[in-house]
């Protein structure tokens, strides 16, 4: 369905001036806007605009044949994925209290995210005060709306500029204006409810958002597909997290007995549960693989990976008879329902990663309207809990083979592993076989494994 061309849409994310406005000629996936009643939501239809020449130039190769050889026809430097010239998500805005600063680690960088009430914007700074390197995230937002370090009271604005040094005499030299008094600021922006930042404080990147923006996921801005963003850190690395989320065949086994909100109401009988008896061969097809990601088809829709963070899967089906309906007509009952799995995978540090997710859908509308967020949060986290420990241990077993020897460690003869193999091939062929922690002062070793009860707490 839509994800066949979703990669092209996400490639053109640099040309989205906002999350709800579409510049003319850009390669966008648009939908009709109608009142969001239960009946009208089911009537939303998608239309595809013609691709602009620039978007086509940025899109994936049009060939449906995937190059499975390890030989490449371009220079190595041109074909190398640069991990540090990408936008990374810090957190969903919904979960952040504007009254206090928030600490996060992303791709090995310690950052502080805080709300500048004077500029009415989120700011992302290096979580280190230039005075004595105390964490700014342990500070506070003062009465003037500045970020104040809790150690000696130095104050900073959203651009990292030092506003006030209490220890400096008022009649002395203005030492607070020195560049050395400034905190390092990361370029940042808010898009579709997520705060993104560019992982480089060099001033030449301060306007990087004018040249390149984070991937834009149209369905997250579509009122006909309501959803809620959630976030959680997990005790295994980015590579294991991403690989697991493109693996469709593990669901009946690793998540046996669980049902999701997107499944509730999608069948006439009520909810759908993962069941070991449902395990079977899967007909998966890889369509394209290149430096910026890959896309493929499965039996009910598509999968799209936009490097390095975004995974989108869509599933389309017809409701079965027996679903409880209210005022919906017979013709509407026969309409296809679609739900999306939107995952944003964030490298944190060796052996740790962060997942931001949303499940937009046009089928379980009553659940989106009536279920409280805390209940949705609990239900969705059951999926992360059910395979958390085995993935944590799997990562340590794979490390024994070396991060460049995945294909030697794993035997993957079935088509059900096509997308997993595609991700691992993308890592090896384009992305240094994994996130380059050595460039961030890590040696790449994994943290020790605590007792299972502690790990699951």
Tab-separated table of C-alpha atoms in Angstrom:
chain	number	residue	atom	x	y	z
A	1	UNK	CA	0.000	0.000	0.000
A	2	UNK	CA	1.310	3.424	0.967
A	3	UNK	CA	4.717	2.301	2.210
A	4	UNK	CA	5.805	1.263	-1.278
A	5	UNK	CA	6.378	4.933	-1.957
A	6	UNK	CA	6.835	6.053	1.652
A	7	UNK	CA	10.604	6.016	1.320
A	8	UNK	CA	10.349	8.590	-1.457
A	9	UNK	CA	8.162	10.741	0.745
A	10	UNK	CA	10.562	10.593	3.644
A	11	UNK	CA	13.505	11.348	1.382
A	12	UNK	CA	11.939	14.691	0.564
A	13	UNK	CA	11.549	15.633	4.226
A	14	UNK	CA	13.957	18.533	3.724
A	15	UNK	CA	11.230	20.324	1.816
A	16	UNK	CA	8.471	20.205	4.421
A	17	UNK	CA	8.154	23.688	5.863
A	18	UNK	CA	5.987	22.383	8.700
A	19	UNK	CA	4.362	19.186	9.825
A	20	UNK	CA	0.939	20.137	8.480
A	21	UNK	CA	1.760	22.276	5.442
A	22	UNK	CA	2.843	20.926	2.091
A	23	UNK	CA	4.934	23.003	-0.294
A	24	UNK	CA	3.732	22.871	-3.883
A	25	UNK	CA	5.551	20.346	-6.032
A	26	UNK	CA	7.063	18.382	-3.165
A	27	UNK	CA	6.686	14.641	-3.034
A	28	UNK	CA	3.959	14.382	-0.387
A	29	UNK	CA	1.411	11.843	0.646
A	30	UNK	CA	-1.773	13.852	1.113
A	31	UNK	CA	-5.207	13.009	2.412
A	32	UNK	CA	-8.602	14.637	2.301
A	33	UNK	CA	-9.429	16.581	5.439
A	34	UNK	CA	-12.946	16.028	6.715
A	35	UNK	CA	-14.569	16.193	10.161
A	36	UNK	CA	-13.138	13.510	12.407
A	37	UNK	CA	-16.331	11.679	13.289
A	38	UNK	CA	-16.345	7.897	13.451
A	39	UNK	CA	-18.197	7.692	10.150
A	40	UNK	CA	-16.212	10.305	8.248
A	41	UNK	CA	-12.859	8.960	9.422
A	42	UNK	CA	-13.510	5.709	7.599
A	43	UNK	CA	-14.135	7.671	4.405
A	44	UNK	CA	-10.686	9.294	4.228
A	45	UNK	CA	-8.841	8.414	1.053
A	46	UNK	CA	-5.237	8.940	0.099
A	47	UNK	CA	-3.994	10.518	-3.083
A	48	UNK	CA	-0.483	10.608	-4.477
A	49	UNK	CA	0.894	13.764	-5.999
A	50	UNK	CA	3.287	13.596	-8.913
A	51	UNK	CA	6.899	13.344	-7.862
A	52	UNK	CA	8.983	16.450	-8.390
A	53	UNK	CA	12.242	15.923	-10.314
A	54	UNK	CA	14.262	16.736	-7.212
A	55	UNK	CA	12.330	14.210	-5.144
A	56	UNK	CA	12.871	11.561	-7.810
A	57	UNK	CA	16.585	12.296	-7.739
A	58	UNK	CA	16.590	11.721	-3.993
A	59	UNK	CA	14.410	8.634	-4.036
A	60	UNK	CA	15.426	5.009	-4.086
A	61	UNK	CA	16.378	3.301	-7.304
A	62	UNK	CA	13.350	2.488	-9.419
A	63	UNK	CA	14.562	-0.995	-10.223
A	64	UNK	CA	12.688	-3.776	-8.473
A	65	UNK	CA	15.768	-5.986	-8.631
A	66	UNK	CA	17.881	-5.917	-5.507
A	67	UNK	CA	21.647	-6.022	-5.893
A	68	UNK	CA	22.642	-8.878	-3.610
A	69	UNK	CA	26.357	-8.760	-4.363
A	70	UNK	CA	28.839	-7.042	-2.086
A	71	UNK	CA	30.422	-5.194	-5.026
A	72	UNK	CA	29.493	-1.546	-5.433
A	73	UNK	CA	29.998	0.757	-8.404
A	74	UNK	CA	30.556	4.017	-6.520
A	75	UNK	CA	33.463	5.301	-4.509
A	76	UNK	CA	33.557	4.103	-0.926
A	77	UNK	CA	33.426	7.613	0.568
A	78	UNK	CA	30.380	8.514	-1.512
A	79	UNK	CA	28.605	5.362	-0.479
A	80	UNK	CA	29.324	5.566	3.241
A	81	UNK	CA	26.507	6.430	5.626
A	82	UNK	CA	27.562	9.184	8.018
A	83	UNK	CA	26.064	8.491	11.431
A	84	UNK	CA	26.879	11.965	12.729
A	85	UNK	CA	25.224	13.937	9.940
A	86	UNK	CA	21.680	12.852	10.775
A	87	UNK	CA	18.850	14.169	12.928
A	88	UNK	CA	18.180	12.176	16.102
A	89	UNK	CA	15.090	12.287	18.322
A	90	UNK	CA	15.471	13.340	21.929
A	91	UNK	CA	11.936	12.625	23.176
A	92	UNK	CA	8.241	13.123	22.444
A	93	UNK	CA	7.196	16.611	23.462
A	94	UNK	CA	4.072	15.288	25.208
A	95	UNK	CA	6.114	13.645	27.965
A	96	UNK	CA	8.237	16.692	28.825
A	97	UNK	CA	7.424	19.071	31.668
A	98	UNK	CA	8.162	22.627	30.506
A	99	UNK	CA	8.919	23.719	34.063
A	100	UNK	CA	12.114	21.676	34.456
A	101	UNK	CA	15.139	20.623	32.363
A	102	UNK	CA	15.377	17.018	31.154
A	103	UNK	CA	18.474	14.843	30.753
A	104	UNK	CA	18.876	12.381	27.880
A	105	UNK	CA	21.689	10.411	26.319
A	106	UNK	CA	21.485	10.010	22.547
A	107	UNK	CA	24.189	8.419	20.385
A	108	UNK	CA	26.606	8.733	23.296
A	109	UNK	CA	25.933	12.445	23.819
A	110	UNK	CA	24.621	13.760	27.130
A	111	UNK	CA	22.090	16.482	26.372
A	112	UNK	CA	19.670	18.634	28.324
A	113	UNK	CA	16.298	19.519	26.798
A	114	UNK	CA	14.462	22.519	28.229
A	115	UNK	CA	11.688	24.954	27.350
A	116	UNK	CA	12.598	28.594	26.768
A	117	UNK	CA	9.380	30.400	27.646
A	118	UNK	CA	10.644	33.702	26.250
A	119	UNK	CA	11.425	32.246	22.825
A	120	UNK	CA	8.556	29.741	23.084
A	121	UNK	CA	10.772	26.931	21.866
A	122	UNK	CA	12.570	23.814	23.056
A	123	UNK	CA	16.339	24.057	23.324
A	124	UNK	CA	18.921	21.264	23.347
A	125	UNK	CA	22.262	21.989	25.028
A	126	UNK	CA	25.276	19.928	25.950
A	127	UNK	CA	24.545	18.719	29.478
A	128	UNK	CA	27.672	20.312	30.884
A	129	UNK	CA	28.125	23.739	32.453
A	130	UNK	CA	31.243	25.476	31.035
A	131	UNK	CA	32.190	26.648	34.544
A	132	UNK	CA	32.983	23.355	36.321
A	133	UNK	CA	31.196	20.825	34.052
A	134	UNK	CA	28.291	20.156	36.380
A	135	UNK	CA	25.221	18.710	34.568
A	136	UNK	CA	22.842	21.478	33.546
A	137	UNK	CA	19.981	18.983	33.659
A	138	UNK	CA	20.282	19.084	37.470
A	139	UNK	CA	19.570	22.802	37.372
A	140	UNK	CA	16.297	24.697	37.102
A	141	UNK	CA	14.366	27.150	34.962
A	142	UNK	CA	14.705	30.426	36.857
A	143	UNK	CA	12.230	33.273	37.255
A	144	UNK	CA	13.500	34.930	34.067
A	145	UNK	CA	13.017	31.760	32.040
A	146	UNK	CA	16.740	30.982	31.744
A	147	UNK	CA	18.419	27.650	32.455
A	148	UNK	CA	20.286	28.009	35.727
A	149	UNK	CA	23.061	25.639	36.792
A	150	UNK	CA	22.395	24.344	40.298
A	151	UNK	CA	26.100	24.321	41.225
A	152	UNK	CA	27.058	28.019	41.084
A	153	UNK	CA	24.015	29.685	39.542
A	154	UNK	CA	25.321	30.477	36.066
A	155	UNK	CA	22.391	31.181	33.702
A	156	UNK	CA	22.028	30.362	30.015
A	157	UNK	CA	19.661	31.178	27.164
A	158	UNK	CA	18.283	28.829	24.526
A	159	UNK	CA	21.187	29.581	22.159
A	160	UNK	CA	23.720	28.606	24.820
A	161	UNK	CA	24.673	32.200	25.595
A	162	UNK	CA	25.639	32.918	29.183
A	163	UNK	CA	23.220	35.428	30.674
A	164	UNK	CA	24.554	35.845	34.187
A	165	UNK	CA	27.485	34.855	36.398
A	166	UNK	CA	26.617	35.632	40.065
A	167	UNK	CA	30.275	35.568	41.161
A	168	UNK	CA	31.358	38.213	38.619
A	169	UNK	CA	31.340	41.811	40.003
A	170	UNK	CA	28.748	43.971	38.298
A	171	UNK	CA	31.284	46.783	37.903
A	172	UNK	CA	33.961	44.484	36.477
A	173	UNK	CA	34.592	43.216	32.955
A	174	UNK	CA	31.596	41.434	31.361
A	175	UNK	CA	33.139	37.966	31.594
A	176	UNK	CA	29.753	36.362	30.881
A	177	UNK	CA	30.086	37.517	27.246
A	178	UNK	CA	33.159	35.346	26.675
A	179	UNK	CA	32.717	32.441	24.268
A	180	UNK	CA	34.173	30.218	26.969
A	181	UNK	CA	31.224	31.104	29.200
A	182	UNK	CA	28.720	29.758	26.644
A	183	UNK	CA	27.153	26.311	26.782
A	184	UNK	CA	27.351	24.253	23.610
A	185	UNK	CA	24.021	24.291	21.755
A	186	UNK	CA	22.746	21.646	19.343
A	187	UNK	CA	20.509	22.598	16.409
A	188	UNK	CA	17.024	21.361	17.268
A	189	UNK	CA	13.421	21.470	16.118
A	190	UNK	CA	10.021	20.074	16.982
A	191	UNK	CA	8.276	18.002	14.329
A	192	UNK	CA	5.146	15.876	14.636
A	193	UNK	CA	5.301	15.882	18.411
A	194	UNK	CA	8.962	14.805	18.618
A	195	UNK	CA	11.960	16.975	19.538
A	196	UNK	CA	14.864	16.291	17.160
A	197	UNK	CA	18.456	17.533	17.380
A	198	UNK	CA	21.525	17.556	15.141
A	199	UNK	CA	24.470	15.905	16.982
A	200	UNK	CA	27.071	18.576	16.286
A	201	UNK	CA	27.546	21.877	18.118
A	202	UNK	CA	29.779	23.397	15.437
A	203	UNK	CA	28.278	26.844	14.589
A	204	UNK	CA	28.345	26.019	10.881
A	205	UNK	CA	25.428	23.629	11.505
A	206	UNK	CA	23.206	26.158	13.275
A	207	UNK	CA	20.969	26.504	10.183
A	208	UNK	CA	21.138	22.858	9.120
A	209	UNK	CA	17.327	22.638	9.300
A	210	UNK	CA	17.162	24.837	6.195
A	211	UNK	CA	19.082	22.207	4.239
A	212	UNK	CA	17.954	18.947	5.782
A	213	UNK	CA	15.126	18.032	8.109
A	214	UNK	CA	14.180	14.891	10.047
A	215	UNK	CA	12.069	12.266	8.260
A	216	UNK	CA	8.459	13.380	7.976
A	217	UNK	CA	5.894	10.607	8.594
A	218	UNK	CA	2.615	11.836	7.044
A	219	UNK	CA	0.343	9.427	8.881
A	220	UNK	CA	1.386	10.942	12.229
A	221	UNK	CA	-0.186	14.243	11.128
A	222	UNK	CA	-3.344	12.669	9.703
A	223	UNK	CA	-6.435	13.029	11.940
A	224	UNK	CA	-8.030	10.024	10.263
A	225	UNK	CA	-5.334	7.833	11.854
A	226	UNK	CA	-5.280	8.834	15.530
A	227	UNK	CA	-2.374	7.652	17.656
A	228	UNK	CA	-0.318	8.417	20.742
A	229	UNK	CA	3.464	8.672	20.940
A	230	UNK	CA	5.154	6.615	23.649
A	231	UNK	CA	8.784	6.168	24.681
A	232	UNK	CA	10.894	3.670	26.586
A	233	UNK	CA	14.569	2.812	27.070
A	234	UNK	CA	15.549	-0.837	26.674
A	235	UNK	CA	18.680	-2.719	27.847
A	236	UNK	CA	19.930	-3.774	24.426
A	237	UNK	CA	21.567	-1.887	21.598
A	238	UNK	CA	20.256	-0.012	18.583
A	239	UNK	CA	21.144	-2.812	16.143
A	240	UNK	CA	19.218	-5.454	18.100
A	241	UNK	CA	16.244	-3.116	18.552
A	242	UNK	CA	15.991	-2.217	14.867
A	243	UNK	CA	16.541	-5.777	13.677
A	244	UNK	CA	13.794	-7.024	15.989
A	245	UNK	CA	11.271	-4.441	14.778
A	246	UNK	CA	11.589	-5.446	11.118
A	247	UNK	CA	11.255	-9.134	12.044
A	248	UNK	CA	7.620	-10.116	11.493
A	249	UNK	CA	7.988	-13.842	12.117
A	250	UNK	CA	8.923	-13.595	15.808
A	251	UNK	CA	5.559	-12.129	16.853
A	252	UNK	CA	3.542	-15.378	17.315
A	253	UNK	CA	6.253	-16.842	19.547
A	254	UNK	CA	7.942	-14.019	21.439
A	255	UNK	CA	4.603	-12.253	22.052
A	256	UNK	CA	2.359	-15.295	22.477
A	257	UNK	CA	-0.975	-14.472	24.100
A	258	UNK	CA	-0.722	-10.685	23.747
A	259	UNK	CA	-3.140	-8.427	21.898
A	260	UNK	CA	-2.615	-4.865	20.774
A	261	UNK	CA	-4.820	-1.818	20.657
A	262	UNK	CA	-4.531	-1.838	16.890
A	263	UNK	CA	-5.981	-5.334	16.859
A	264	UNK	CA	-8.908	-4.533	19.139
A	265	UNK	CA	-11.966	-4.022	16.982
A	266	UNK	CA	-10.143	-5.067	13.824
A	267	UNK	CA	-12.022	-8.342	13.653
A	268	UNK	CA	-15.641	-9.106	14.200
A	269	UNK	CA	-14.866	-11.340	17.117
A	270	UNK	CA	-13.090	-8.636	19.116
A	271	UNK	CA	-9.342	-8.691	19.668
A	272	UNK	CA	-6.593	-10.610	17.911
A	273	UNK	CA	-3.958	-12.381	19.966
A	274	UNK	CA	-0.490	-13.540	19.046
A	275	UNK	CA	-0.542	-17.332	18.997
A	276	UNK	CA	2.312	-19.809	18.538
A	277	UNK	CA	0.024	-21.893	16.337
A	278	UNK	CA	0.003	-19.017	13.832
A	279	UNK	CA	3.685	-19.476	13.007
A	280	UNK	CA	4.094	-20.239	9.291
A	281	UNK	CA	6.197	-19.361	6.231
A	282	UNK	CA	5.991	-15.675	5.318
A	283	UNK	CA	6.117	-14.333	1.781
A	284	UNK	CA	8.339	-11.276	2.167
A	285	UNK	CA	9.930	-9.355	-0.692
A	286	UNK	CA	12.778	-6.855	-0.532
A	287	UNK	CA	12.255	-4.188	-3.184
A	288	UNK	CA	15.152	-1.791	-2.712
A	289	UNK	CA	18.188	-1.420	-0.505
A	290	UNK	CA	20.574	1.537	-0.586
A	291	UNK	CA	22.554	3.879	1.650
A	292	UNK	CA	19.481	5.685	2.970
A	293	UNK	CA	17.541	2.536	3.905
A	294	UNK	CA	15.356	-0.139	2.342
A	295	UNK	CA	11.755	-0.976	1.556
A	296	UNK	CA	9.846	-4.200	1.011
A	297	UNK	CA	6.459	-5.865	0.864
A	298	UNK	CA	4.750	-8.414	3.056
A	299	UNK	CA	1.424	-10.178	2.571
A	300	UNK	CA	-0.678	-7.414	4.136
A	301	UNK	CA	1.309	-4.319	3.290
A	302	UNK	CA	4.805	-2.867	3.337
A	303	UNK	CA	7.856	-2.165	5.462
A	304	UNK	CA	10.079	0.876	5.102
A	305	UNK	CA	13.343	1.605	6.959
A	306	UNK	CA	14.642	5.186	6.746
A	307	UNK	CA	18.160	5.258	8.132
A	308	UNK	CA	19.079	5.532	10.828
A	309	UNK	CA	15.983	5.773	13.013
A	310	UNK	CA	12.580	5.361	11.365
A	311	UNK	CA	10.675	2.139	10.608
A	312	UNK	CA	7.147	2.195	9.206
A	313	UNK	CA	5.028	-0.879	8.559
A	314	UNK	CA	1.455	-0.867	7.308
A	315	UNK	CA	-1.145	-3.647	7.444
A	316	UNK	CA	-4.375	-3.580	5.440
A	317	UNK	CA	-7.311	-5.968	5.850
A	318	UNK	CA	-11.074	-6.189	5.522
A	319	UNK	CA	-13.132	-6.418	8.736
A	320	UNK	CA	-14.738	-9.786	9.328
A	321	UNK	CA	-18.448	-10.168	9.903
A	322	UNK	CA	-19.671	-9.774	13.419
A	323	UNK	CA	-17.814	-6.596	14.367
A	324	UNK	CA	-19.912	-4.372	16.563
A	325	UNK	CA	-21.059	-1.414	14.479
A	326	UNK	CA	-23.067	1.654	15.418
A	327	UNK	CA	-24.309	3.834	12.579
A	328	UNK	CA	-21.869	2.612	9.953
A	329	UNK	CA	-23.408	1.395	6.697
A	330	UNK	CA	-22.919	-2.011	5.111
A	331	UNK	CA	-20.808	-0.463	2.358
A	332	UNK	CA	-18.519	1.117	4.944
A	333	UNK	CA	-18.278	-2.179	6.766
A	334	UNK	CA	-16.671	-3.674	3.689
A	335	UNK	CA	-14.043	-0.948	3.481
A	336	UNK	CA	-10.482	-1.958	4.192
A	337	UNK	CA	-8.950	-1.025	7.501
A	338	UNK	CA	-5.315	-0.029	7.837
A	339	UNK	CA	-3.028	0.293	10.790
A	340	UNK	CA	0.562	1.462	10.900
A	341	UNK	CA	3.462	0.619	13.149
A	342	UNK	CA	5.714	3.659	13.422
A	343	UNK	CA	8.969	3.049	15.280
A	344	UNK	CA	11.767	5.531	15.921
A	345	UNK	CA	14.899	3.718	17.101
A	346	UNK	CA	17.487	5.730	19.000
A	347	UNK	CA	21.054	4.629	19.813
A	348	UNK	CA	21.828	5.613	23.411
A	349	UNK	CA	25.077	3.866	24.344
A	350	UNK	CA	26.564	0.382	23.869
A	351	UNK	CA	23.942	-2.096	25.036
A	352	UNK	CA	21.209	0.542	25.443
A	353	UNK	CA	18.682	2.079	23.082
A	354	UNK	CA	15.472	4.066	23.157
A	355	UNK	CA	12.236	3.366	21.310
A	356	UNK	CA	9.621	5.964	20.402
A	357	UNK	CA	6.503	4.474	18.846
A	358	UNK	CA	2.986	5.131	17.634
A	359	UNK	CA	0.300	2.877	16.130
A	360	UNK	CA	-1.882	5.062	13.868
A	361	UNK	CA	-4.959	3.202	12.638
A	362	UNK	CA	-8.438	3.785	11.243
A	363	UNK	CA	-10.056	0.669	12.700
A	364	UNK	CA	-9.951	0.706	16.514
A	365	UNK	CA	-11.293	4.241	16.682
A	366	UNK	CA	-13.286	3.713	19.846
A	367	UNK	CA	-10.110	2.557	21.597
A	368	UNK	CA	-8.231	5.697	20.605
A	369	UNK	CA	-11.103	7.853	21.813
A	370	UNK	CA	-11.984	6.081	25.048
A	371	UNK	CA	-8.948	4.267	26.436
A	372	UNK	CA	-6.814	6.395	28.799
A	373	UNK	CA	-3.196	6.865	27.843
A	374	UNK	CA	-1.887	5.073	30.918
A	375	UNK	CA	-3.798	1.927	29.981
A	376	UNK	CA	-2.532	2.044	26.399
A	377	UNK	CA	0.976	2.520	27.782
A	378	UNK	CA	0.721	-0.583	29.974
A	379	UNK	CA	-0.657	-2.774	27.193
A	380	UNK	CA	1.949	-1.709	24.647
A	381	UNK	CA	4.805	-2.182	27.091
A	382	UNK	CA	3.802	-5.815	27.551
A	383	UNK	CA	5.198	-6.416	24.070
A	384	UNK	CA	8.534	-4.891	24.968
A	385	UNK	CA	8.618	-6.872	28.202
A	386	UNK	CA	7.901	-10.221	26.566
A	387	UNK	CA	11.154	-10.422	24.571
A	388	UNK	CA	13.314	-7.932	26.491
A	389	UNK	CA	15.410	-10.479	28.372
A	390	UNK	CA	16.083	-12.784	25.426
A	391	UNK	CA	17.154	-9.833	23.234
A	392	UNK	CA	19.466	-8.604	25.981
A	393	UNK	CA	21.155	-12.028	26.090
A	394	UNK	CA	21.120	-12.430	22.311
A	395	UNK	CA	23.192	-9.276	21.918
A	396	UNK	CA	25.875	-10.672	24.213
A	397	UNK	CA	26.006	-13.964	22.346
A	398	UNK	CA	26.363	-12.151	19.026
A	399	UNK	CA	29.208	-10.045	20.413
A	400	UNK	CA	31.277	-13.211	20.810
A	401	UNK	CA	31.382	-13.469	17.003
A	402	UNK	CA	32.323	-9.830	16.419
A	403	UNK	CA	30.050	-7.089	15.104
A	404	UNK	CA	31.172	-7.677	11.502
A	405	UNK	CA	30.410	-11.397	11.498
A	406	UNK	CA	26.639	-11.507	11.905
A	407	UNK	CA	26.146	-13.659	8.796
A	408	UNK	CA	28.575	-16.211	10.200
A	409	UNK	CA	26.859	-16.303	13.572
A	410	UNK	CA	23.290	-16.608	12.250
A	411	UNK	CA	21.690	-19.128	9.894
A	412	UNK	CA	18.765	-17.445	8.131
A	413	UNK	CA	17.552	-19.675	5.252
A	414	UNK	CA	13.845	-18.664	5.200
A	415	UNK	CA	12.206	-15.729	3.399
A	416	UNK	CA	10.724	-14.741	6.751
A	417	UNK	CA	14.144	-13.236	7.581
A	418	UNK	CA	14.397	-11.094	4.437
A	419	UNK	CA	14.038	-7.759	6.224
A	420	UNK	CA	16.374	-8.776	9.046
A	421	UNK	CA	19.017	-9.737	6.487
A	422	UNK	CA	18.394	-6.463	4.632
A	423	UNK	CA	19.052	-4.431	7.777
A	424	UNK	CA	22.231	-6.345	8.551
A	425	UNK	CA	23.384	-5.946	4.966
A	426	UNK	CA	22.688	-2.205	5.152
A	427	UNK	CA	24.799	-2.020	8.303
A	428	UNK	CA	27.717	-3.887	6.778
A	429	UNK	CA	27.669	-2.392	3.299
A	430	UNK	CA	26.949	1.232	4.144
A	431	UNK	CA	27.113	1.899	7.892
A	432	UNK	CA	30.357	0.478	9.332
A	433	UNK	CA	28.523	-2.644	10.592
A	434	UNK	CA	26.949	-0.653	13.413
A	435	UNK	CA	26.999	2.612	15.281
A	436	UNK	CA	30.657	3.772	15.604
A	437	UNK	CA	30.874	4.013	19.382
A	438	UNK	CA	34.647	4.228	19.208
A	439	UNK	CA	34.288	7.743	17.799
A	440	UNK	CA	32.290	8.694	20.922
A	441	UNK	CA	34.892	7.581	23.475
A	442	UNK	CA	33.290	4.184	24.064
A	443	UNK	CA	35.191	0.946	23.581
A	444	UNK	CA	32.052	-0.812	22.357
A	445	UNK	CA	31.899	-3.313	25.210
A	446	UNK	CA	28.480	-4.094	26.651
A	447	UNK	CA	27.551	-3.359	30.262
A	448	UNK	CA	27.274	-6.364	32.606
A	449	UNK	CA	24.013	-8.297	32.789
A	450	UNK	CA	22.145	-7.795	36.067
A	451	UNK	CA	19.774	-10.438	37.477
A	452	UNK	CA	16.673	-10.897	35.326
A	453	UNK	CA	14.334	-9.440	37.957
A	454	UNK	CA	16.440	-6.302	38.115
A	455	UNK	CA	16.665	-6.062	34.339
A	456	UNK	CA	12.888	-6.291	34.018
A	457	UNK	CA	12.195	-3.766	36.778
